[in-house]
XYZ file of C-alpha atoms in Angstrom:
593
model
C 70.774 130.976 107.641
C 72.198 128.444 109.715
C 73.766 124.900 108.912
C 70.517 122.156 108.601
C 71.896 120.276 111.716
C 75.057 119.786 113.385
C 78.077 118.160 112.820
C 78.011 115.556 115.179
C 73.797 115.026 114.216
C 75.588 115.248 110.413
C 78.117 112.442 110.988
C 76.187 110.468 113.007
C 73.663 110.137 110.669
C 75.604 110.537 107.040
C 78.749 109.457 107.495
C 79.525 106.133 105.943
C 82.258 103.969 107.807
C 84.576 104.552 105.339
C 86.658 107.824 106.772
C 87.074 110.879 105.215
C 90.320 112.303 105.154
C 91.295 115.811 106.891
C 92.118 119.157 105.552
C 95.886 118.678 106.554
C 95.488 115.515 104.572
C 94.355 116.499 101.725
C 96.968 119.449 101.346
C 100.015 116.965 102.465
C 98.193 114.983 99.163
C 97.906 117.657 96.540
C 101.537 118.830 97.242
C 102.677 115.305 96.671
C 100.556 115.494 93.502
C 102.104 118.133 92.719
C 105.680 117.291 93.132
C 105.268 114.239 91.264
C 104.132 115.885 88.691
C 106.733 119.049 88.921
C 107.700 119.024 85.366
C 104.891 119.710 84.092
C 103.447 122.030 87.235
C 106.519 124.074 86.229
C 106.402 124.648 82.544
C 102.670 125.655 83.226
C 104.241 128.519 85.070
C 106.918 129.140 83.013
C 104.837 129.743 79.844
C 101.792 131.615 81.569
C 105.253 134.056 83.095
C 105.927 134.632 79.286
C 102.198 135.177 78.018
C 101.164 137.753 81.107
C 104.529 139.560 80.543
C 103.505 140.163 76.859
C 99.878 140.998 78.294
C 101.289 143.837 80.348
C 103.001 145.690 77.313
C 99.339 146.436 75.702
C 98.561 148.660 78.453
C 101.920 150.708 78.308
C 101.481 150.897 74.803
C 97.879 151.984 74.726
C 99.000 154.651 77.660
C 101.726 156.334 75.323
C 99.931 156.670 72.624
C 97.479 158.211 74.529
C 99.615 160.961 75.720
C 101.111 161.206 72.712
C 98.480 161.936 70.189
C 97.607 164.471 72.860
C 101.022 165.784 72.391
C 100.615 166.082 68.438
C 102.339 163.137 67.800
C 102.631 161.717 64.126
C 101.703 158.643 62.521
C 104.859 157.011 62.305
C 105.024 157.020 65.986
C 101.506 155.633 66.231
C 102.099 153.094 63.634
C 105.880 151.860 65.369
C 103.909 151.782 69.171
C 100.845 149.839 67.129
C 103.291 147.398 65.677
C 104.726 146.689 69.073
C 101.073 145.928 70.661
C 101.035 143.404 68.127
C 104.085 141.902 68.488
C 103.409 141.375 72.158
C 99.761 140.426 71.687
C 101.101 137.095 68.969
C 103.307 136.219 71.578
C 100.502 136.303 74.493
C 98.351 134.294 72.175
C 100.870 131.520 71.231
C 102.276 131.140 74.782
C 98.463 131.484 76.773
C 97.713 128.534 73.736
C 100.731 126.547 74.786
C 99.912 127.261 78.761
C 96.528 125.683 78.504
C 97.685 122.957 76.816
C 100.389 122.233 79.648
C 97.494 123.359 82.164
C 95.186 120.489 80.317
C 98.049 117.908 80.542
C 98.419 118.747 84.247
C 94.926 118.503 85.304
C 94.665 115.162 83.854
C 98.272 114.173 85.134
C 97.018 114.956 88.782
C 93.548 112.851 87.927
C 95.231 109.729 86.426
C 97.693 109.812 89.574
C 94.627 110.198 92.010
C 92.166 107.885 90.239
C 95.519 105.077 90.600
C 95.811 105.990 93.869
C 92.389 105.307 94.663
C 91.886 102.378 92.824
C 94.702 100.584 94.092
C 93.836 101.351 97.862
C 90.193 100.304 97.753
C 91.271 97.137 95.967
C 93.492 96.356 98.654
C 91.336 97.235 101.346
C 90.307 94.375 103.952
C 87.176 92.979 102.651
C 85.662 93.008 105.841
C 85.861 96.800 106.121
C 84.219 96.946 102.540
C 81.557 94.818 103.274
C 80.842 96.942 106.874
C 81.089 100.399 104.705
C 78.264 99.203 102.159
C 78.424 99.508 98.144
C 76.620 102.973 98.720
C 79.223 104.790 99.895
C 82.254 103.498 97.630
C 79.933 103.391 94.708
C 79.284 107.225 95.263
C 83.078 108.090 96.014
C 83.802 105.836 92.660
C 81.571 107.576 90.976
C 79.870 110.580 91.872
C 83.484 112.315 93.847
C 85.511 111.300 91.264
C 83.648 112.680 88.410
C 83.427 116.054 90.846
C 87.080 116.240 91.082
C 87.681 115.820 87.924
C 85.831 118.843 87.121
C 88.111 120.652 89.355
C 91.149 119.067 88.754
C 91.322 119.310 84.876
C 89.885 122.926 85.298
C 90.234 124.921 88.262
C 93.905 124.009 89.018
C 95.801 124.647 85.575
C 93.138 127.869 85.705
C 94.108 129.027 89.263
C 98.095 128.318 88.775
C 97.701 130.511 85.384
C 95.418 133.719 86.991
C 97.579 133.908 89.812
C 100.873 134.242 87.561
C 99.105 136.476 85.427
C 97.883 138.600 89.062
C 101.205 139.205 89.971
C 102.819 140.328 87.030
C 99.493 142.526 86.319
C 99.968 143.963 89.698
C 103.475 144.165 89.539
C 103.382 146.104 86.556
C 99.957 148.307 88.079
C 102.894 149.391 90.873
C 105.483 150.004 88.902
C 103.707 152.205 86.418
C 101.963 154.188 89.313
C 102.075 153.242 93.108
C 99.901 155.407 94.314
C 97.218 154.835 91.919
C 97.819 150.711 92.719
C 96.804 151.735 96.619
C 93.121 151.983 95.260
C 93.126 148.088 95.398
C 92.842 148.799 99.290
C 88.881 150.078 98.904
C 88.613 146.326 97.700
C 90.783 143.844 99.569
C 89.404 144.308 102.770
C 85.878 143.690 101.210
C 87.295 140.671 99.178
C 88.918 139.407 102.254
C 85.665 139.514 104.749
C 83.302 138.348 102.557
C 85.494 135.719 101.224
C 86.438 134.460 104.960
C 83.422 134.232 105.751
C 82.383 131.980 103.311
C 85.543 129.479 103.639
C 84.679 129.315 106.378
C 81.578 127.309 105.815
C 81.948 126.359 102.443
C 84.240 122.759 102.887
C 82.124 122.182 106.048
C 78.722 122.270 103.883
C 80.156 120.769 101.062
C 81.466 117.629 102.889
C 78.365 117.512 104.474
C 75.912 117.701 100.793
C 78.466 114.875 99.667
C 77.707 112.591 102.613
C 74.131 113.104 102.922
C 74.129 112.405 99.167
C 76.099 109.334 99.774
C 73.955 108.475 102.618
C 70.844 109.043 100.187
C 72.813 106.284 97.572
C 73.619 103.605 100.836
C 69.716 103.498 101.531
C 68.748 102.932 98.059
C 70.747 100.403 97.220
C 70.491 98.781 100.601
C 66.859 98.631 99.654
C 67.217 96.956 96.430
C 69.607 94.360 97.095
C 67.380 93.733 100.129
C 63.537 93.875 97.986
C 62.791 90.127 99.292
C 63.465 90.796 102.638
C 61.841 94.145 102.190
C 58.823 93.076 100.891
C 58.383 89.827 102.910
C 59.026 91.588 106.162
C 56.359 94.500 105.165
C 59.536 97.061 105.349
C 58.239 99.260 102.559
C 56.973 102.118 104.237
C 59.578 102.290 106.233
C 62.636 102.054 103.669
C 60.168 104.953 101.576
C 60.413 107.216 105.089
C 64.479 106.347 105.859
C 65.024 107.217 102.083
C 62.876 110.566 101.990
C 64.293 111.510 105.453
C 67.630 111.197 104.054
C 66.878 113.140 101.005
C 65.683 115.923 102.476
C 68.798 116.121 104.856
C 70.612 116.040 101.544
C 68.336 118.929 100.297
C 68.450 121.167 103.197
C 72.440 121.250 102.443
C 71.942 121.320 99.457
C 70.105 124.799 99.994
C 72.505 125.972 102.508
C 75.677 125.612 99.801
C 73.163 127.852 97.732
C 72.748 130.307 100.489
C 76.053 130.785 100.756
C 76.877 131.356 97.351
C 73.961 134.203 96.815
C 75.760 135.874 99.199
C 79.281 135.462 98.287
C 79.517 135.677 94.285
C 76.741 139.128 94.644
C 79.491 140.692 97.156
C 82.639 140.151 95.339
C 81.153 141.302 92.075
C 80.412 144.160 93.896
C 84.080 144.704 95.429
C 85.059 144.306 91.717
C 83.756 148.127 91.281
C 85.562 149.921 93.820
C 89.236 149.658 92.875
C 88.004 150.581 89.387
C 86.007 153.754 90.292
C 88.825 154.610 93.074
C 91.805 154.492 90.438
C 89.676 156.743 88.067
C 88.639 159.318 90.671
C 92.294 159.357 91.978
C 93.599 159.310 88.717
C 91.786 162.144 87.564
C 92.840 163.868 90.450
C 96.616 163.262 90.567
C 96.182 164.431 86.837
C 94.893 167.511 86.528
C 97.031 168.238 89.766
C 99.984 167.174 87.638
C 100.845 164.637 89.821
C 100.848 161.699 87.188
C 100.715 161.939 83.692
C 98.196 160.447 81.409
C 99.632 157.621 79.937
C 100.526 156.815 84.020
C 96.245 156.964 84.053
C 95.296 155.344 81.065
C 97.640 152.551 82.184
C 96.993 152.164 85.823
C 93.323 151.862 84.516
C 93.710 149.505 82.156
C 96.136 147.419 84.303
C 92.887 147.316 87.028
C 90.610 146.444 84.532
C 93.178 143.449 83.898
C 93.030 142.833 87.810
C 89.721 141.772 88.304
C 89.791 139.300 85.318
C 92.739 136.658 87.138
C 91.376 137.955 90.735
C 87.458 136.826 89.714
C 88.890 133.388 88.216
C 91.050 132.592 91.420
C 87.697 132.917 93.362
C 85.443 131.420 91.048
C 87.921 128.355 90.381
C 88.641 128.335 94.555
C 84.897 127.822 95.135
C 84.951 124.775 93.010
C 87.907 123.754 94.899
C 86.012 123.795 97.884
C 83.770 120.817 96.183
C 87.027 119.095 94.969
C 88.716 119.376 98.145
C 85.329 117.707 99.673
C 85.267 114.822 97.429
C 89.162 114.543 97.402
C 88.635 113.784 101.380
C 86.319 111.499 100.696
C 88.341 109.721 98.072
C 91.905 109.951 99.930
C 89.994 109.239 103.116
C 90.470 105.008 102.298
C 94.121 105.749 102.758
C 93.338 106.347 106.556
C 91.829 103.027 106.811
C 93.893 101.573 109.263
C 95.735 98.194 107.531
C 95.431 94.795 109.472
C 98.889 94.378 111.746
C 100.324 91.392 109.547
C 103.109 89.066 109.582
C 104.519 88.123 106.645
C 107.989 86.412 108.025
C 106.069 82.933 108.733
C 104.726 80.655 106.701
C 102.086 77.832 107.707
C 103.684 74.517 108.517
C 100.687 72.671 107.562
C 97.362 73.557 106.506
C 95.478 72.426 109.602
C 92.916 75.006 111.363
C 92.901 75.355 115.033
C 89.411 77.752 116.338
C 90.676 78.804 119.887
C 87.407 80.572 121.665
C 86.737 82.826 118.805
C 83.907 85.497 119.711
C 82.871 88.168 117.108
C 80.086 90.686 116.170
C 79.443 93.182 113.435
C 78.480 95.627 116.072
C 80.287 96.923 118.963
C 78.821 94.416 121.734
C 76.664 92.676 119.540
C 78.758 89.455 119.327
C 77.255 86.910 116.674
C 79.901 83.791 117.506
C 80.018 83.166 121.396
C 83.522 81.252 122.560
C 83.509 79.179 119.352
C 86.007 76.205 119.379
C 87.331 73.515 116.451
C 90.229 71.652 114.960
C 89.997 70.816 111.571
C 92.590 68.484 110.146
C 94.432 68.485 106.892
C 92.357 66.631 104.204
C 88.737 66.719 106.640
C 85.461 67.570 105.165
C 83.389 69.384 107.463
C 79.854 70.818 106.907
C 78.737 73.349 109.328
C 74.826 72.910 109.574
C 72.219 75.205 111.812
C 69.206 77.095 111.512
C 69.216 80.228 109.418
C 71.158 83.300 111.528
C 73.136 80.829 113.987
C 76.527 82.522 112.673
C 77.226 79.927 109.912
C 77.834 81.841 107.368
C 80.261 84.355 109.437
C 82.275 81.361 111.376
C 82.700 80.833 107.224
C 84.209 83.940 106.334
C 86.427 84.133 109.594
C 87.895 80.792 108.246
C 88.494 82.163 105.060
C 90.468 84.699 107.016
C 87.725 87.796 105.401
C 87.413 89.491 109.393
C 89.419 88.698 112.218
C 88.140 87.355 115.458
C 87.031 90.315 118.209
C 88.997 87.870 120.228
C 89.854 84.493 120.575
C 93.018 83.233 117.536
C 92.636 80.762 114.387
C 95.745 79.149 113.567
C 97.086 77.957 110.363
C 99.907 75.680 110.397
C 101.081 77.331 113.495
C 100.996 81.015 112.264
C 97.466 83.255 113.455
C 95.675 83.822 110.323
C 94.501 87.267 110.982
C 98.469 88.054 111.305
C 98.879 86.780 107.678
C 98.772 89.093 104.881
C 95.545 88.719 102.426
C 97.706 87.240 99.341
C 99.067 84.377 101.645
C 95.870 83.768 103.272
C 94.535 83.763 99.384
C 97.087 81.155 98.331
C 96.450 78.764 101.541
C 92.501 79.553 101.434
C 89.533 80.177 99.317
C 85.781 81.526 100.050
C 83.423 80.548 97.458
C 79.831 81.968 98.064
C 76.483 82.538 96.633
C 78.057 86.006 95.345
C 79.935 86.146 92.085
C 80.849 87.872 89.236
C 81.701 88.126 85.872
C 84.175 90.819 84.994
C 83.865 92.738 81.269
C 86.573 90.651 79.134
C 86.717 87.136 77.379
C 86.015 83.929 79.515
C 89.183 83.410 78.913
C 90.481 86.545 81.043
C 87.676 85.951 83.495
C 89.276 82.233 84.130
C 92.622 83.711 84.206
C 92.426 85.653 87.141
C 92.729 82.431 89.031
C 96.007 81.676 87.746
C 97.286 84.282 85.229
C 99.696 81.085 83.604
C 97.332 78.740 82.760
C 97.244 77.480 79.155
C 93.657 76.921 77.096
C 94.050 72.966 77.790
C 94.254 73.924 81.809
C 91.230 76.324 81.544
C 89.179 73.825 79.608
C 89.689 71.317 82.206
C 88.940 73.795 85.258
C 86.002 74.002 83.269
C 85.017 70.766 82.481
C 85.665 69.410 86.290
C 82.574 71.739 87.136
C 80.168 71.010 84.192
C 80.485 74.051 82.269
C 82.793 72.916 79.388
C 79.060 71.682 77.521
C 77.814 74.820 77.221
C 81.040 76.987 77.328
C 81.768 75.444 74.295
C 78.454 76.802 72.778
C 79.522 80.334 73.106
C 80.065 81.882 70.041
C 83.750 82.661 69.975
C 84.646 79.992 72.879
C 86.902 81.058 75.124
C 87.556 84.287 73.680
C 83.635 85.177 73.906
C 83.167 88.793 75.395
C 81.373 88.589 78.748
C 80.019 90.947 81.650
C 77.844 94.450 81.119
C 76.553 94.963 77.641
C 78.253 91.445 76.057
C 77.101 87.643 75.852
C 75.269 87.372 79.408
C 75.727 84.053 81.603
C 72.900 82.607 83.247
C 73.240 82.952 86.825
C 73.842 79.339 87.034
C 76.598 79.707 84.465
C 78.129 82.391 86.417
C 78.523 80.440 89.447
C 79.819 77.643 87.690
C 82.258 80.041 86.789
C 83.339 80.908 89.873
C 84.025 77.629 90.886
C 86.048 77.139 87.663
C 88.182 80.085 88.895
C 88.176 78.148 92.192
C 89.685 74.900 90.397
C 92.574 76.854 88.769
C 93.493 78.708 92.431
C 94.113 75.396 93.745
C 93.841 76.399 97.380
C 94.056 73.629 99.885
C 91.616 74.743 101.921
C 88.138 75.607 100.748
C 85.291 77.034 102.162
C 82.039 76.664 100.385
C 79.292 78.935 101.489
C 76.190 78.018 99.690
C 78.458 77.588 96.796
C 75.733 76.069 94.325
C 72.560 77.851 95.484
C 71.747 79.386 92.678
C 71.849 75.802 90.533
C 68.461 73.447 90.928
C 69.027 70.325 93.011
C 69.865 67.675 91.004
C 72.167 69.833 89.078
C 73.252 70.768 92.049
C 73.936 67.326 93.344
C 75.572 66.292 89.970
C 77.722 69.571 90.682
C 78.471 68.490 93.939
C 79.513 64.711 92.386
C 81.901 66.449 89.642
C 83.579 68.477 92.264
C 84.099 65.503 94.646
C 87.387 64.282 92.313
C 87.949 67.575 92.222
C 88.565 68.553 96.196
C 90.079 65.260 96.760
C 92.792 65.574 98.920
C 91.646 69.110 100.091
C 90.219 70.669 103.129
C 86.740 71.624 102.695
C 84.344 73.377 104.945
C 81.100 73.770 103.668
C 78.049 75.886 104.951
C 75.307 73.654 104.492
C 71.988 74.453 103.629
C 71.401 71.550 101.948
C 71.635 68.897 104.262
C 73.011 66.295 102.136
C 76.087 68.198 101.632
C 75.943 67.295 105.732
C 75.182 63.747 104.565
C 78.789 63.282 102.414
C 80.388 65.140 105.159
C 83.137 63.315 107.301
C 82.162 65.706 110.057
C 79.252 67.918 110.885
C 79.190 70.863 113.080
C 76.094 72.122 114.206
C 75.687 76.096 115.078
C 73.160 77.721 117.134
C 72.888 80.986 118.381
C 76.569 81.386 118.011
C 77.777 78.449 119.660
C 78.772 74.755 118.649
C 76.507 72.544 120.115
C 77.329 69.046 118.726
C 80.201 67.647 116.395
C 80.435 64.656 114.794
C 79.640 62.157 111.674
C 76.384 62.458 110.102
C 75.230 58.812 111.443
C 76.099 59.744 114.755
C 74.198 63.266 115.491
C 71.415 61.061 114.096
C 71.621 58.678 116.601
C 72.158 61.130 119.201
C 69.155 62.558 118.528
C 70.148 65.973 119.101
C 69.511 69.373 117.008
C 71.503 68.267 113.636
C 68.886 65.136 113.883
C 65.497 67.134 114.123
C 66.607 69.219 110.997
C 67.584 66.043 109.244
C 64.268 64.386 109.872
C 62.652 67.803 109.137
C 64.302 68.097 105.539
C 64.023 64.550 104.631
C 60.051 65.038 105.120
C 60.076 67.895 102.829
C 62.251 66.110 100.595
């Protein structure tokens, strides 16, 4: 059975952008995992050492007696060999008991460190190159990878490091007891070894490959819902249904192939499992009654192979399931390749003046959106930005804000580029407040407090009141230490934006850049929003996306975008006399008005 398509056809059409790390990667990682967590990693072997050299005694033991019951031995001698099994099998149990505990500790050592890891890269991740990868992917290597490695990692690694101690030693022992019985290992290995090469050899390759078309399956889905409108109003939904069931059956067909390779894999190593065992007997016997090696050498070099196949079956087993770890690892390590914006942090901004110096950019390669874009924007101005709907408003917004960096052309802060800036500074200097928001699980309290961690309840009230929300804020059952977000007192969407804009008070940027900031409020209370904020942005920069054209109105200056371009600039009275663009929309909303 071949793969359902190849790799390039795979990537091409699975792959999110996000990158997904490579094997050399991934093993540089899990040896750094590994040493941090040494200690640990360490006693693991340590105690498993002590537990399979108490496991090896049995089988000496059982040998002996063996021979020597067929020697007439007496009961005393049986009863002093039994009491040594014993012995040796309490101290197996209480050290393989205090292995697996270490082994348990480890596994979730190596998850907490990876999960941190993670976390702490995708938070810090430009925002452009989250918003180009899509919530599919990272929601399915949040989820979905994660909760596959953790399967591995709290199992299969304490659970390999522990069978391959306890292999050696077994083996160790199996040679030292009778070498030339141990040699009937070779009718196995070279079975063991094909079989199992040849199924390596696929095995990451498909798994990456289910994991991405899955992912791929998750992107489509939820670019569908967050889309419905659009979907439905453009007719889209037979064609969303066919991109979705294409994908899933790309995700099935490797699905099926990982399955494939498994029925062949797991039947032929079971298989290989039987050979060493019937080869040490048959020799065995043979080397015995040729007086070669003597029965308690048999009995022991049987036993001893029985013990093999145990450690030998879990390294596979547990090395298969590595194989999906070490896919979603890649996946999840993969951010760290994300290549991190070339910043300088040695300057800061003399001034908080914005200079737009030909700025051309485009979400796809040679697909520019802004066309040689120029402004100034003074300390203290109030610009709208006004245009029809896809003229590039919304993204001249976010390069502002400093969220992408130009594809070429500069915007200058105070004399420093602000693509060169790191995302903190730019944060401090500069704020994007859009239609989007959220509430994060905690009090309002903590929710306002991500804004400015030192603010005191007299501070947060006022953030509050200066956007109209202290009315019904102070409604909420416990006030500001009401629970909000998933499952907990639920904010109209209204509420939640007003939020956001509270958060926006207590940042104290001075430069702001409002992208449809109070869409989601009607219009007079948007307007009366609008009013409350106006003492509130006093003094401040403000650039404002305006769909609303009387947001254009109180504007000191309006720029008009079409098609990517600026095509007039000036005061609201003016473009109206000028009759231009800016004044057919503003005739054309004031009738619908």
């Amino acid at each position: 059975m071949k793969p359902p398509e190849s790799l390039a056809q795979t990537e091409k059409s699975t792959e999110g952008k996000l990158p997904v790390a490579s094997p050399e990667s991934v093993r540089r990682y899990v040896v750094t995992l590994l040493r941090r967590n040494r200690g640990i990693f360490f006693a693991l072997v340590g105690l498993n050492a002590v537990a399979a050299a108490a496991s090896i005694v049995g089988p000496q033991v059982l040998g002996s007696i063996v021979e020597k019951i067929g020697q007439g031995a007496d009961n005393a001698y049986v009863n002093k060999v039994a009491l040594i099994f014993l012995v040796a099998l309490l101290v197996q149990t209480v050290f393989t008991r205090w292995a697996r505990i270490r082994g348990a500790v480890l596994g979730e050592s190596i998850l907490a460190d990876l999960r941190e890891d993670f976390l702490t890269r995708v938070v810090a991740l430009p925002p452009g190159v989250v918003e180009r990868a899509g919530t599919g992917d990272l929601v399915t290597r949040t989820t979905t990878d994660v909760d596959r490695l953790s399967w591995a990692v709290r199992l299969a690694v304490p659970e390999i490091a522990i069978a391959l101690v306890t292999a050696t030693l077994v083996f160790a022992a199996l040679i030292f007891t009778a070498p030339i019985l141990a040699l009937s290992w070779l009718f196995a290995v070279p079975v063991i070894g094909v079989v199992t090469r040849w199924y390596f050899k696929r095995a990451p390759y498909a798994y990456r490959h289910e994991m991405s078309s899955y992912a791929a399956v998750n992107s489509g889905i939820a670019e569908t819902v967050d889309a419905g409108r659009t979907v439905e109003a453009y007719r889209l939904g037979d064609a969303r249904v066919r991109r979705t069931d294409n994908a899933i059956k790309r995700w099935i067909s490797w699905e099926r192939y990982t399955l494939y390779l498994r029925t062949i894999f797991f039947p032929s190593i079971e298989i290989s499992y039987v050979l060493p065992l019937a080869a040490v007997l048959g020799l065995g016997g043979w080397l015995y009654i040729d007086g070669q090696v003597s029965l308690a050498q048999v009995t022991a070099a049987v036993l001893y192979t029985q013990m093999l196949i145990e450690p030998v079956d879990i390294i596979l087993m547990w090395y298969d399931e590595l194989q999906v770890g070490q896919a979603s690892m890649a996946r999840l390590i993969g951010v760290h390749d994300v290549p991190d914006p070339v910043t300088d942090g040695t300057h800061e901004p003399q001034s908080s003046d914005l200079h737009v110096n030909d700025v051309r950019y485009g979400y796809r390669e040679g697909r520019d959106v802004l066309h040689g874009v120029s402004m100034d924007i003074e300390p203290g101005d109030r610009v709208a930005i006004v245009g029809p709907s896809g003229a590039g408003k919304s993204t001249l917004g976010r390069l502002l804000a400093g969220l992408h960096a130009p594809r070429t052309g500069t915007i200058d802060m105070g004399g420093v580029t602000l693509a060169t800036m790191p995302t903190e500074k730019v944060r401090r200097h500069v704020a994007l407040v859009t239609q989007e928001h959220h509430v994060f699980i905690g009090t309002l309290r903590d929710n306002l407090l991500l804004a400015r961690p030192d603010s005191s309840d007299t501070q947060l009230w006022e953030a509050l009141g200066s956007v109209d929300a202290a009315e019904w804020a102070q409604t909420l059952p416990q006030g500001l230490l009401t629970e909000l977000g998933t499952g907990r007192h639920k904010l109209t969407s209204a509420q939640a934006q007003q939020l956001a804009l509270a958060r926006l008070v207590l940042a104290d940027p001075h430069t702001l850049v409002l992208d449809e900031a109070t869409s989601l409020l009607d219009p007079r209370a948007a307007r009366h929003l609008e009013q409350s904020l106006a003492a509130v942005l006093e003094g401040r920069t403000v650039i404002a996306i305006a769909h609303r054209l009387m947001t254009a109105h109180d504007a000191k200056r309006v720029v008009v975008v079409e098609d990517g371009k600026i095509t007039e600039s000036g005061s609201h009275d003016e473009l109206v006399t000028a009759g231009g663009a800016y004044a057919a929309l503003w005739r054309s909303w004031r009738d619908e008005d």
